[in-house]
PDB file of C-alpha atoms in Angstrom:
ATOM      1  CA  UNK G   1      84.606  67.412 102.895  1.00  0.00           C
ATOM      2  CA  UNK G   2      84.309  71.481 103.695  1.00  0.00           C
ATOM      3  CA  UNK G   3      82.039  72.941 105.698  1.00  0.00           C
ATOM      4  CA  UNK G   4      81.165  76.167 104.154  1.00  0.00           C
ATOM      5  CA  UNK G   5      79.564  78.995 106.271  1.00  0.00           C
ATOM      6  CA  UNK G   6      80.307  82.593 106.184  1.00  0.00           C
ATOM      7  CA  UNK G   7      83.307  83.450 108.700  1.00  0.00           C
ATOM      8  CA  UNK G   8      81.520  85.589 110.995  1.00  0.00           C
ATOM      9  CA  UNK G   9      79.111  82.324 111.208  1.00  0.00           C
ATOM     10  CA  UNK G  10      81.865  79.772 111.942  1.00  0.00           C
ATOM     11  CA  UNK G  11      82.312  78.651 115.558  1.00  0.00           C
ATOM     12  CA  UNK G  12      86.114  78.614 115.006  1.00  0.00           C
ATOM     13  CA  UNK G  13      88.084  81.396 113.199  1.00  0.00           C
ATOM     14  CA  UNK G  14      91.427  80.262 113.076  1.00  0.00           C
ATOM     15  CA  UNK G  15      93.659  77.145 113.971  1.00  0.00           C
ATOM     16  CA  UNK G  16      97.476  77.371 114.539  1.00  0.00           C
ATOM     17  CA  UNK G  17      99.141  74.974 112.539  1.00  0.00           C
ATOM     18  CA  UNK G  18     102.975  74.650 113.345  1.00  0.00           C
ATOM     19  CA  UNK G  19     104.639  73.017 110.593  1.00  0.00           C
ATOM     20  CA  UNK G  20     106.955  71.182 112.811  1.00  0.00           C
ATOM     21  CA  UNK G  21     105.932  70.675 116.330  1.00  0.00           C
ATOM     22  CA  UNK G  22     109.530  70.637 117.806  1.00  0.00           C
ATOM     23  CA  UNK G  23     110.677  73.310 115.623  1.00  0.00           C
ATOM     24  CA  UNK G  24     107.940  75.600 115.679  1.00  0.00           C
ATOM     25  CA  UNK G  25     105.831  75.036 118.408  1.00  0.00           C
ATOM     26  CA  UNK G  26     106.802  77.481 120.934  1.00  0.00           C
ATOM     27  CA  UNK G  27     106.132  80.183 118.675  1.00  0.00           C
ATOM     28  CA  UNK G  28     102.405  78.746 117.299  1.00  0.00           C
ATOM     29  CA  UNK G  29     101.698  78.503 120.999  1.00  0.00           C
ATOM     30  CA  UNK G  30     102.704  82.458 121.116  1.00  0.00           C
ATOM     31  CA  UNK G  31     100.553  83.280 118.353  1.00  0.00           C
ATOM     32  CA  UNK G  32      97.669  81.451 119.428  1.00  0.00           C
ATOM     33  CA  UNK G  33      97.729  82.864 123.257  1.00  0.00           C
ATOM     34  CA  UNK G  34      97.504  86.457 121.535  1.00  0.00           C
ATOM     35  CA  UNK G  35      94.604  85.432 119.119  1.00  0.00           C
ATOM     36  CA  UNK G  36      92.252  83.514 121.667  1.00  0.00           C
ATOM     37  CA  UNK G  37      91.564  86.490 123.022  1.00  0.00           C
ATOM     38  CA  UNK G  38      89.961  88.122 120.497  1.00  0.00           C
ATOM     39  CA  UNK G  39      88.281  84.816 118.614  1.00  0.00           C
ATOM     40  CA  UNK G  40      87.276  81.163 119.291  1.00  0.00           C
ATOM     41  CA  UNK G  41      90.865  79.109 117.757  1.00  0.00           C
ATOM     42  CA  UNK G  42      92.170  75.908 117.836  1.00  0.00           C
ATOM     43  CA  UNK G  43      95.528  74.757 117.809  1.00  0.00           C
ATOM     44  CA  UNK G  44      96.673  71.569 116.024  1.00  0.00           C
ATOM     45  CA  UNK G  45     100.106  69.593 115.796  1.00  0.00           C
ATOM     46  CA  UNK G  46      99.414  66.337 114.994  1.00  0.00           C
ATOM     47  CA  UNK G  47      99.795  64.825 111.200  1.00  0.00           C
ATOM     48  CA  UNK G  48     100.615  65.893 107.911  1.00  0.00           C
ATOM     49  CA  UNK G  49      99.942  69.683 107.458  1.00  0.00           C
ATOM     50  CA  UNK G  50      97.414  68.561 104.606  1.00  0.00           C
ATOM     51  CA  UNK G  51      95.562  66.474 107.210  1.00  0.00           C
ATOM     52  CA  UNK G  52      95.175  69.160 109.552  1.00  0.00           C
ATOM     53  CA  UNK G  53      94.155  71.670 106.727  1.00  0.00           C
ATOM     54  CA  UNK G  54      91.613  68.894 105.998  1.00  0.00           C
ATOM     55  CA  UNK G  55      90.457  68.487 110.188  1.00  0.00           C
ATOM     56  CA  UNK G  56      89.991  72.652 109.327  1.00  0.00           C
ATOM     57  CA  UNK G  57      87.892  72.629 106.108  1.00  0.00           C
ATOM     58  CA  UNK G  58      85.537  69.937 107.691  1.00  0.00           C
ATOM     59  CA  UNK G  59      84.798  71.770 110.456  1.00  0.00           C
ATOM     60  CA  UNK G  60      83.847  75.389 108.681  1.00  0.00           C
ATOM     61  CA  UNK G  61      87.668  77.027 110.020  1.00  0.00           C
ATOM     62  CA  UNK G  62      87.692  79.857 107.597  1.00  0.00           C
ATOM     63  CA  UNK G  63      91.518  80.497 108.469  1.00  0.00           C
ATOM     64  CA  UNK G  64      94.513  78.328 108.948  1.00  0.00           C
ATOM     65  CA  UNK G  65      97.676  80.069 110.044  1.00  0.00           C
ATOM     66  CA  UNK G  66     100.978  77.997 109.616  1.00  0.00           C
ATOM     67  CA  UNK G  67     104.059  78.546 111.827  1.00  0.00           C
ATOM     68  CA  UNK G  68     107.134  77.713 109.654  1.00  0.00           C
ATOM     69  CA  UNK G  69     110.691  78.897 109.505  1.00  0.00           C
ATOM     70  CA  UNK G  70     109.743  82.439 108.019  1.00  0.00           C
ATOM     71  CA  UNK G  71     107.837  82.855 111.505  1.00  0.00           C
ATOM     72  CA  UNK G  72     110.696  82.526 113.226  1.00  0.00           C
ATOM     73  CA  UNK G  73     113.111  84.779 110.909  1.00  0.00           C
ATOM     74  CA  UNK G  74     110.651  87.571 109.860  1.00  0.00           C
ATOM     75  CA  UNK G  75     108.002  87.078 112.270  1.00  0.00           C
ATOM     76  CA  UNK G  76     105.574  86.313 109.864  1.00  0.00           C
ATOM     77  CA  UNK G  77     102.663  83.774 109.562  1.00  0.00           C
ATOM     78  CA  UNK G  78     100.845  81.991 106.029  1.00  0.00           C
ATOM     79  CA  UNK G  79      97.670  82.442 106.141  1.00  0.00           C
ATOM     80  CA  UNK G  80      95.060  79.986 103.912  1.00  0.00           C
ATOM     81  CA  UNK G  81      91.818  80.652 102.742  1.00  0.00           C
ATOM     82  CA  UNK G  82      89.364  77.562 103.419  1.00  0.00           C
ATOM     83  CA  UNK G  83      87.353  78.783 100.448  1.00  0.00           C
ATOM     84  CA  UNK G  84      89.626  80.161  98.014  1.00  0.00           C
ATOM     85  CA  UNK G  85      92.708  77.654  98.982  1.00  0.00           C
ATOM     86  CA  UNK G  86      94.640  81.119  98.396  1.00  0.00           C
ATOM     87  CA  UNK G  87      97.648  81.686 100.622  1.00  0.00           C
ATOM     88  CA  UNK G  88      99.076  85.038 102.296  1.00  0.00           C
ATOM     89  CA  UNK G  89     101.950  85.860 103.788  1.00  0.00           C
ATOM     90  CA  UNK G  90     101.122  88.272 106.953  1.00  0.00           C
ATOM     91  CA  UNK G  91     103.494  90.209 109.792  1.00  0.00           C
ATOM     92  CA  UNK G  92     102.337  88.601 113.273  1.00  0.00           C
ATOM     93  CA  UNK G  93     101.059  92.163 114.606  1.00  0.00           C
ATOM     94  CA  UNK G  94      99.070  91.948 111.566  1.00  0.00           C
ATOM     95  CA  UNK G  95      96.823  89.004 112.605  1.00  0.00           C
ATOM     96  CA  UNK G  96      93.801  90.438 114.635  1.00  0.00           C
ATOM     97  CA  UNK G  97      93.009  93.021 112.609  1.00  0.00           C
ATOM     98  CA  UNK G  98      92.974  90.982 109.564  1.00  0.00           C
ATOM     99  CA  UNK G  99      90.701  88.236 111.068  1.00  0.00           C
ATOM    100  CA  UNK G 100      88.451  90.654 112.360  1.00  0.00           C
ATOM    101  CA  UNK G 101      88.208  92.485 108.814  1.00  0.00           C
ATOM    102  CA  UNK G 102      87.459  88.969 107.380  1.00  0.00           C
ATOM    103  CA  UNK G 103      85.015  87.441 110.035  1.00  0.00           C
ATOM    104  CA  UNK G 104      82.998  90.415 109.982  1.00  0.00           C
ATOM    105  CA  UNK G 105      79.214  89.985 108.982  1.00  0.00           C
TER     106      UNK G 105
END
């Protein structure tokens, strides 16, 4: 089930998904302080990453951001398309300009 509306239409832009809660959660929490205040986002840890990528797509998220190991290395973030299913990698300073290029009407 996806809800599909245009980005700038969805209520949420982006959820924080850490990929493991203890591991990564610290730094999902970091990202998403920074990118609430600029757009409406939700943050998610529980269950399988597929079942939160599926909580996303039913709700219209355009944008799921994982937190992985990479994060924490590179400071860097995967980005996934709801529509496309594509995924980018993306530098954390990065983020709010890119979601603002793609939520724009």
């Amino acid at each position: 089930l996806v809800l599909k509306l245009h980005p700038s239409l969805s209520p949420i832009k982006a959820t924080i998904l850490p990929l493991v809660k203890k591991i990564h959660g610290e730094k999902a929490t970091e990202i998403y302080n920074i990118l609430v205040k600029y757009f409406n986002c939700s943050y998610d840890e529980a269950g399988s990453i597929g079942k939160r990528y599926r909580r996303c797509d039913a709700v219209g998220t355009p944008y799921c951001i994982t937190i992985d190991d990479d994060t924490l290395n590179n400071n860097t973030v995967t980005i996934r398309d709801r529509d496309t299913m594509e995924q980018i990698t993306l530098k954390i300073d990065e983020l709010v300009d890119y979601i603002k290029e793609k939520t724009r009407f």
